[in-house]
Amino acid sequence: METKGTIIWDWNGTLLDDTAICLDSMNQMLSHRHLPLLTLEKYREVFTFPVIQYYTTIGFDFETEPWDKAAIGFIELYLEALPGAQLATGAIEMLEFFKQQGYQQAIISAMQHDALLKSVDVLGITRYFDYIGGIGDHYGAGKIENARNFFSDFNLSPSSVTLLGDTLHDAEVAEELGSSCILIANGHQSKQRLVESGHLVIDNLKKLLDHFLKNPC
């Protein structure tokens, strides 16, 4: 089948429903430091990239504590809880739809690469992707360079690519690439914040499927 176009998926919060374990892991970190805990609503209002800004917003003081220590502490809690995270509702249906329609699919994530590969494999969906790319460490700095490398390696035209994500950083990546972007308001940032980006925002993956059935890219 001729490739129809390319879908770039974000992983955390878009295909993987890991918001709850991120929130719980961070609240353990905050409790240990006697800092105010986050509600889900507050978390979605303050979470951002690079994540060091998110940490400082919620009270971490990196003049008294090394950033590396906090970042590694969080990832240890997160990876311990990760086996409990499942795919977002509608993910398999969406992946299968794109496969049947002839789209090339990739994951570009700010998750550490080896952990990303393992997470995707454990959930049994590696077969859907032509490319899976995470970052080289656990510090969540971003993924623009990773996306650029994917574009170069696969000789992609921006007009043929749609990026699907759940954060403003995903919108930034799409803008850097010159590709289309659809944001899913069921992950790590609130719908209100996503709408302010100016990109199309859809509530969840089930509604995303409806959108593509009516508006194929």
PDB file of C-alpha atoms in Angstrom:
ATOM      1  CA  MET A   1       0.000   0.000   0.000  1.00  0.00           C
ATOM      2  CA  GLU A   2       1.304   3.450  -0.889  1.00  0.00           C
ATOM      3  CA  THR A   3       2.096   5.600   2.124  1.00  0.00           C
ATOM      4  CA  LYS A   4      -0.655   8.172   2.545  1.00  0.00           C
ATOM      5  CA  GLY A   5       1.198  10.436   4.948  1.00  0.00           C
ATOM      6  CA  THR A   6       2.997  10.366   8.285  1.00  0.00           C
ATOM      7  CA  ILE A   7       1.544  10.503  11.775  1.00  0.00           C
ATOM      8  CA  ILE A   8       3.929  11.454  14.565  1.00  0.00           C
ATOM      9  CA  TRP A   9       2.602  10.378  17.943  1.00  0.00           C
ATOM     10  CA  ASP A  10       3.642  11.728  21.293  1.00  0.00           C
ATOM     11  CA  TRP A  11       3.797   8.899  23.848  1.00  0.00           C
ATOM     12  CA  ASN A  12       3.244  10.098  27.432  1.00  0.00           C
ATOM     13  CA  GLY A  13      -0.278  11.413  27.894  1.00  0.00           C
ATOM     14  CA  THR A  14      -1.268  10.824  24.269  1.00  0.00           C
ATOM     15  CA  LEU A  15      -0.995   7.120  23.522  1.00  0.00           C
ATOM     16  CA  LEU A  16       0.032   6.159  27.062  1.00  0.00           C
ATOM     17  CA  ASP A  17      -2.402   7.077  29.833  1.00  0.00           C
ATOM     18  CA  ASP A  18       0.232   7.890  32.452  1.00  0.00           C
ATOM     19  CA  THR A  19      -1.044  11.179  33.878  1.00  0.00           C
ATOM     20  CA  ALA A  20      -2.188   9.579  37.129  1.00  0.00           C
ATOM     21  CA  ILE A  21       1.132   7.863  37.816  1.00  0.00           C
ATOM     22  CA  CYS A  22       3.031  11.084  37.037  1.00  0.00           C
ATOM     23  CA  LEU A  23       0.826  12.964  39.480  1.00  0.00           C
ATOM     24  CA  ASP A  24       1.185  10.332  42.184  1.00  0.00           C
ATOM     25  CA  SER A  25       4.970  10.123  41.736  1.00  0.00           C
ATOM     26  CA  MET A  26       5.341  13.884  41.967  1.00  0.00           C
ATOM     27  CA  ASN A  27       3.100  14.099  45.022  1.00  0.00           C
ATOM     28  CA  GLN A  28       5.358  11.575  46.752  1.00  0.00           C
ATOM     29  CA  MET A  29       8.293  13.866  45.948  1.00  0.00           C
ATOM     30  CA  LEU A  30       6.440  16.934  47.227  1.00  0.00           C
ATOM     31  CA  SER A  31       5.308  15.201  50.407  1.00  0.00           C
ATOM     32  CA  HIS A  32       8.888  14.182  51.190  1.00  0.00           C
ATOM     33  CA  ARG A  33       9.927  17.857  50.880  1.00  0.00           C
ATOM     34  CA  HIS A  34       6.918  19.150  52.872  1.00  0.00           C
ATOM     35  CA  LEU A  35       5.633  21.039  49.816  1.00  0.00           C
ATOM     36  CA  PRO A  36       1.949  21.440  48.825  1.00  0.00           C
ATOM     37  CA  LEU A  37       0.538  18.489  46.896  1.00  0.00           C
ATOM     38  CA  LEU A  38      -0.968  18.801  43.439  1.00  0.00           C
ATOM     39  CA  THR A  39      -4.508  18.056  42.364  1.00  0.00           C
ATOM     40  CA  LEU A  40      -5.017  16.749  38.842  1.00  0.00           C
ATOM     41  CA  GLU A  41      -6.438  20.118  37.812  1.00  0.00           C
ATOM     42  CA  LYS A  42      -3.454  22.021  39.245  1.00  0.00           C
ATOM     43  CA  TYR A  43      -1.006  19.566  37.690  1.00  0.00           C
ATOM     44  CA  ARG A  44      -2.468  20.123  34.232  1.00  0.00           C
ATOM     45  CA  GLU A  45      -2.197  23.878  34.743  1.00  0.00           C
ATOM     46  CA  VAL A  46       1.486  23.903  35.762  1.00  0.00           C
ATOM     47  CA  PHE A  47       3.123  21.018  33.900  1.00  0.00           C
ATOM     48  CA  THR A  48       5.443  22.269  31.156  1.00  0.00           C
ATOM     49  CA  PHE A  49       8.646  21.712  29.175  1.00  0.00           C
ATOM     50  CA  PRO A  50      11.448  21.866  29.940  1.00  0.00           C
ATOM     51  CA  VAL A  51      10.316  20.073  33.070  1.00  0.00           C
ATOM     52  CA  ILE A  52      12.820  21.885  35.296  1.00  0.00           C
ATOM     53  CA  GLN A  53      10.518  24.918  34.992  1.00  0.00           C
ATOM     54  CA  TYR A  54       7.594  22.810  36.208  1.00  0.00           C
ATOM     55  CA  TYR A  55       9.615  21.660  39.212  1.00  0.00           C
ATOM     56  CA  THR A  56      10.526  25.196  40.233  1.00  0.00           C
ATOM     57  CA  THR A  57       6.928  26.370  39.789  1.00  0.00           C
ATOM     58  CA  ILE A  58       5.675  23.787  42.284  1.00  0.00           C
ATOM     59  CA  GLY A  59       8.284  24.635  44.910  1.00  0.00           C
ATOM     60  CA  PHE A  60      11.553  22.821  44.267  1.00  0.00           C
ATOM     61  CA  ASP A  61      14.593  24.884  45.204  1.00  0.00           C
ATOM     62  CA  PHE A  62      17.598  23.993  43.071  1.00  0.00           C
ATOM     63  CA  GLU A  63      19.879  26.246  45.057  1.00  0.00           C
ATOM     64  CA  THR A  64      19.550  23.840  47.984  1.00  0.00           C
ATOM     65  CA  GLU A  65      18.995  20.591  46.079  1.00  0.00           C
ATOM     66  CA  PRO A  66      20.645  19.428  42.842  1.00  0.00           C
ATOM     67  CA  TRP A  67      18.317  19.260  39.844  1.00  0.00           C
ATOM     68  CA  ASP A  68      19.806  15.867  38.931  1.00  0.00           C
ATOM     69  CA  LYS A  69      18.787  14.410  42.290  1.00  0.00           C
ATOM     70  CA  ALA A  70      15.178  15.518  41.908  1.00  0.00           C
ATOM     71  CA  ALA A  71      14.912  14.381  38.287  1.00  0.00           C
ATOM     72  CA  ILE A  72      16.352  10.945  39.042  1.00  0.00           C
ATOM     73  CA  GLY A  73      14.198  10.610  42.159  1.00  0.00           C
ATOM     74  CA  PHE A  74      11.070  11.255  40.129  1.00  0.00           C
ATOM     75  CA  ILE A  75      11.982   8.865  37.326  1.00  0.00           C
ATOM     76  CA  GLU A  76      12.680   6.077  39.829  1.00  0.00           C
ATOM     77  CA  LEU A  77       9.171   6.482  41.268  1.00  0.00           C
ATOM     78  CA  TYR A  78       7.674   6.812  37.786  1.00  0.00           C
ATOM     79  CA  LEU A  79       9.365   3.693  36.397  1.00  0.00           C
ATOM     80  CA  GLU A  80       8.286   1.725  39.456  1.00  0.00           C
ATOM     81  CA  ALA A  81       4.674   2.700  38.757  1.00  0.00           C
ATOM     82  CA  LEU A  82       4.888   2.506  34.938  1.00  0.00           C
ATOM     83  CA  PRO A  83       3.707  -1.128  34.627  1.00  0.00           C
ATOM     84  CA  GLY A  84       0.342   0.073  35.927  1.00  0.00           C
ATOM     85  CA  ALA A  85      -0.148   2.515  33.056  1.00  0.00           C
ATOM     86  CA  GLN A  86      -2.274   1.398  30.133  1.00  0.00           C
ATOM     87  CA  LEU A  87      -2.904   2.702  26.647  1.00  0.00           C
ATOM     88  CA  ALA A  88      -5.308   5.596  26.375  1.00  0.00           C
ATOM     89  CA  THR A  89      -8.874   4.631  25.549  1.00  0.00           C
ATOM     90  CA  GLY A  90      -9.211   4.387  21.788  1.00  0.00           C
ATOM     91  CA  ALA A  91      -5.470   4.063  21.122  1.00  0.00           C
ATOM     92  CA  ILE A  92      -5.593   0.662  19.427  1.00  0.00           C
ATOM     93  CA  GLU A  93      -8.527   1.694  17.265  1.00  0.00           C
ATOM     94  CA  MET A  94      -6.680   4.841  16.198  1.00  0.00           C
ATOM     95  CA  LEU A  95      -3.431   3.019  15.463  1.00  0.00           C
ATOM     96  CA  GLU A  96      -5.256   0.359  13.491  1.00  0.00           C
ATOM     97  CA  PHE A  97      -7.183   2.976  11.519  1.00  0.00           C
ATOM     98  CA  PHE A  98      -3.983   4.718  10.449  1.00  0.00           C
ATOM     99  CA  LYS A  99      -2.391   1.379   9.567  1.00  0.00           C
ATOM    100  CA  GLN A 100      -5.337   0.322   7.430  1.00  0.00           C
ATOM    101  CA  GLN A 101      -5.449   3.707   5.722  1.00  0.00           C
ATOM    102  CA  GLY A 102      -1.771   3.464   4.747  1.00  0.00           C
ATOM    103  CA  TYR A 103      -0.245   6.083   7.030  1.00  0.00           C
ATOM    104  CA  GLN A 104       3.346   5.781   8.229  1.00  0.00           C
ATOM    105  CA  GLN A 105       3.445   6.085  12.036  1.00  0.00           C
ATOM    106  CA  ALA A 106       6.180   7.152  14.432  1.00  0.00           C
ATOM    107  CA  ILE A 107       6.604   7.992  18.113  1.00  0.00           C
ATOM    108  CA  ILE A 108       8.701  11.007  19.088  1.00  0.00           C
ATOM    109  CA  SER A 109       8.916  11.270  22.863  1.00  0.00           C
ATOM    110  CA  ALA A 110      10.685  13.137  25.655  1.00  0.00           C
ATOM    111  CA  MET A 111      10.923   9.806  27.482  1.00  0.00           C
ATOM    112  CA  GLN A 112      14.361   8.168  27.768  1.00  0.00           C
ATOM    113  CA  HIS A 113      14.822   6.027  24.664  1.00  0.00           C
ATOM    114  CA  ASP A 114      15.360   2.566  26.177  1.00  0.00           C
ATOM    115  CA  ALA A 115      12.528   3.041  28.661  1.00  0.00           C
ATOM    116  CA  LEU A 116      10.312   4.177  25.778  1.00  0.00           C
ATOM    117  CA  LEU A 117      11.104   1.122  23.662  1.00  0.00           C
ATOM    118  CA  LYS A 118      10.357  -1.177  26.602  1.00  0.00           C
ATOM    119  CA  SER A 119       7.097   0.602  27.432  1.00  0.00           C
ATOM    120  CA  VAL A 120       5.837   0.407  23.846  1.00  0.00           C
ATOM    121  CA  ASP A 121       6.858  -3.246  23.569  1.00  0.00           C
ATOM    122  CA  VAL A 122       5.222  -4.288  26.847  1.00  0.00           C
ATOM    123  CA  LEU A 123       1.940  -2.848  25.615  1.00  0.00           C
ATOM    124  CA  GLY A 124       2.224  -4.837  22.400  1.00  0.00           C
ATOM    125  CA  ILE A 125       2.057  -2.046  19.808  1.00  0.00           C
ATOM    126  CA  THR A 126       5.605  -1.866  18.419  1.00  0.00           C
ATOM    127  CA  ARG A 127       4.383  -3.325  15.114  1.00  0.00           C
ATOM    128  CA  TYR A 128       2.451  -0.168  14.292  1.00  0.00           C
ATOM    129  CA  PHE A 129       5.527   2.078  14.095  1.00  0.00           C
ATOM    130  CA  ASP A 130       8.170   2.684  11.458  1.00  0.00           C
ATOM    131  CA  TYR A 131      10.206   4.742  13.929  1.00  0.00           C
ATOM    132  CA  ILE A 132      10.315   5.108  17.720  1.00  0.00           C
ATOM    133  CA  GLY A 133      12.555   7.807  19.155  1.00  0.00           C
ATOM    134  CA  GLY A 134      13.113   8.906  22.731  1.00  0.00           C
ATOM    135  CA  ILE A 135      15.801  11.118  24.244  1.00  0.00           C
ATOM    136  CA  GLY A 136      19.197  10.179  25.646  1.00  0.00           C
ATOM    137  CA  ASP A 137      18.539  10.846  29.328  1.00  0.00           C
ATOM    138  CA  HIS A 138      15.788  11.093  31.940  1.00  0.00           C
ATOM    139  CA  TYR A 139      15.698  14.890  32.196  1.00  0.00           C
ATOM    140  CA  GLY A 140      12.785  15.590  29.815  1.00  0.00           C
ATOM    141  CA  ALA A 141      14.388  18.557  28.085  1.00  0.00           C
ATOM    142  CA  GLY A 142      12.364  18.186  24.883  1.00  0.00           C
ATOM    143  CA  LYS A 143      12.265  16.445  21.552  1.00  0.00           C
ATOM    144  CA  ILE A 144      12.661  18.959  18.732  1.00  0.00           C
ATOM    145  CA  GLU A 145      16.105  17.701  17.709  1.00  0.00           C
ATOM    146  CA  ASN A 146      14.843  14.121  17.767  1.00  0.00           C
ATOM    147  CA  ALA A 147      11.993  15.097  15.457  1.00  0.00           C
ATOM    148  CA  ARG A 148      14.367  16.889  13.093  1.00  0.00           C
ATOM    149  CA  ASN A 149      16.489  13.752  12.853  1.00  0.00           C
ATOM    150  CA  PHE A 150      13.416  11.689  12.023  1.00  0.00           C
ATOM    151  CA  PHE A 151      12.443  14.134   9.271  1.00  0.00           C
ATOM    152  CA  SER A 152      15.935  13.974   7.828  1.00  0.00           C
ATOM    153  CA  ASP A 153      16.306  10.187   8.018  1.00  0.00           C
ATOM    154  CA  PHE A 154      12.920   9.584   6.370  1.00  0.00           C
ATOM    155  CA  ASN A 155      13.143  12.525   3.950  1.00  0.00           C
ATOM    156  CA  LEU A 156       9.746  13.825   5.017  1.00  0.00           C
ATOM    157  CA  SER A 157       7.850  16.769   3.620  1.00  0.00           C
ATOM    158  CA  PRO A 158       6.222  18.877   6.380  1.00  0.00           C
ATOM    159  CA  SER A 159       2.963  19.056   4.436  1.00  0.00           C
ATOM    160  CA  SER A 160       2.620  15.253   4.658  1.00  0.00           C
ATOM    161  CA  VAL A 161       3.020  15.096   8.458  1.00  0.00           C
ATOM    162  CA  THR A 162       0.512  15.454  11.284  1.00  0.00           C
ATOM    163  CA  LEU A 163       1.763  15.516  14.875  1.00  0.00           C
ATOM    164  CA  LEU A 164      -0.556  14.281  17.626  1.00  0.00           C
ATOM    165  CA  GLY A 165       0.245  15.289  21.200  1.00  0.00           C
ATOM    166  CA  ASP A 166      -1.118  16.474  24.516  1.00  0.00           C
ATOM    167  CA  THR A 167       1.100  19.459  25.423  1.00  0.00           C
ATOM    168  CA  LEU A 168       2.128  22.867  24.167  1.00  0.00           C
ATOM    169  CA  HIS A 169       5.595  21.427  23.599  1.00  0.00           C
ATOM    170  CA  ASP A 170       4.089  19.122  20.973  1.00  0.00           C
ATOM    171  CA  ALA A 171       2.705  22.218  19.266  1.00  0.00           C
ATOM    172  CA  GLU A 172       6.174  23.794  19.413  1.00  0.00           C
ATOM    173  CA  VAL A 173       7.695  20.698  17.808  1.00  0.00           C
ATOM    174  CA  ALA A 174       5.119  20.776  15.002  1.00  0.00           C
ATOM    175  CA  GLU A 175       5.720  24.479  14.422  1.00  0.00           C
ATOM    176  CA  GLU A 176       9.480  23.909  14.223  1.00  0.00           C
ATOM    177  CA  LEU A 177       8.905  21.160  11.679  1.00  0.00           C
ATOM    178  CA  GLY A 178       6.266  23.067   9.718  1.00  0.00           C
ATOM    179  CA  SER A 179       3.807  20.197  10.082  1.00  0.00           C
ATOM    180  CA  SER A 180       0.163  20.057  11.100  1.00  0.00           C
ATOM    181  CA  CYS A 181      -0.681  19.525  14.761  1.00  0.00           C
ATOM    182  CA  ILE A 182      -3.689  18.202  16.651  1.00  0.00           C
ATOM    183  CA  LEU A 183      -3.671  18.326  20.447  1.00  0.00           C
ATOM    184  CA  ILE A 184      -5.519  15.814  22.620  1.00  0.00           C
ATOM    185  CA  ALA A 185      -6.945  17.317  25.819  1.00  0.00           C
ATOM    186  CA  ASN A 186      -6.798  14.147  27.876  1.00  0.00           C
ATOM    187  CA  GLY A 187      -3.200  14.127  29.056  1.00  0.00           C
ATOM    188  CA  HIS A 188      -0.731  16.338  30.904  1.00  0.00           C
ATOM    189  CA  GLN A 189      -2.037  19.837  30.146  1.00  0.00           C
ATOM    190  CA  SER A 190      -5.475  21.383  30.407  1.00  0.00           C
ATOM    191  CA  LYS A 191      -7.756  21.928  27.434  1.00  0.00           C
ATOM    192  CA  GLN A 192      -7.767  25.679  28.090  1.00  0.00           C
ATOM    193  CA  ARG A 193      -3.979  25.880  27.772  1.00  0.00           C
ATOM    194  CA  LEU A 194      -4.004  23.786  24.613  1.00  0.00           C
ATOM    195  CA  VAL A 195      -6.712  25.882  22.973  1.00  0.00           C
ATOM    196  CA  GLU A 196      -4.600  29.000  23.499  1.00  0.00           C
ATOM    197  CA  SER A 197      -1.983  27.491  21.157  1.00  0.00           C
ATOM    198  CA  GLY A 198      -4.266  28.101  18.196  1.00  0.00           C
ATOM    199  CA  HIS A 199      -4.078  24.465  17.062  1.00  0.00           C
ATOM    200  CA  LEU A 200      -7.021  22.118  16.750  1.00  0.00           C
ATOM    201  CA  VAL A 201      -7.829  20.536  20.121  1.00  0.00           C
ATOM    202  CA  ILE A 202      -9.838  17.315  20.430  1.00  0.00           C
ATOM    203  CA  ASP A 203     -11.031  15.864  23.728  1.00  0.00           C
ATOM    204  CA  ASN A 204      -9.841  12.252  23.359  1.00  0.00           C
ATOM    205  CA  LEU A 205      -8.742   9.579  20.915  1.00  0.00           C
ATOM    206  CA  LYS A 206     -12.258   8.306  20.274  1.00  0.00           C
ATOM    207  CA  LYS A 207     -13.217  11.766  19.057  1.00  0.00           C
ATOM    208  CA  LEU A 208      -9.954  11.959  17.121  1.00  0.00           C
ATOM    209  CA  LEU A 209     -11.039   8.909  15.114  1.00  0.00           C
ATOM    210  CA  ASP A 210     -14.322  10.627  14.293  1.00  0.00           C
ATOM    211  CA  HIS A 211     -12.345  13.665  13.142  1.00  0.00           C
ATOM    212  CA  PHE A 212     -10.144  11.649  10.779  1.00  0.00           C
ATOM    213  CA  LEU A 213     -13.102   9.769   9.361  1.00  0.00           C
ATOM    214  CA  LYS A 214     -14.594  13.116   8.401  1.00  0.00           C
ATOM    215  CA  ASN A 215     -11.335  14.958   7.630  1.00  0.00           C
ATOM    216  CA  PRO A 216      -8.610  12.602   6.381  1.00  0.00           C
ATOM    217  CA  CYS A 217      -5.192  14.294   6.263  1.00  0.00           C
TER     218      CYS A 217
END
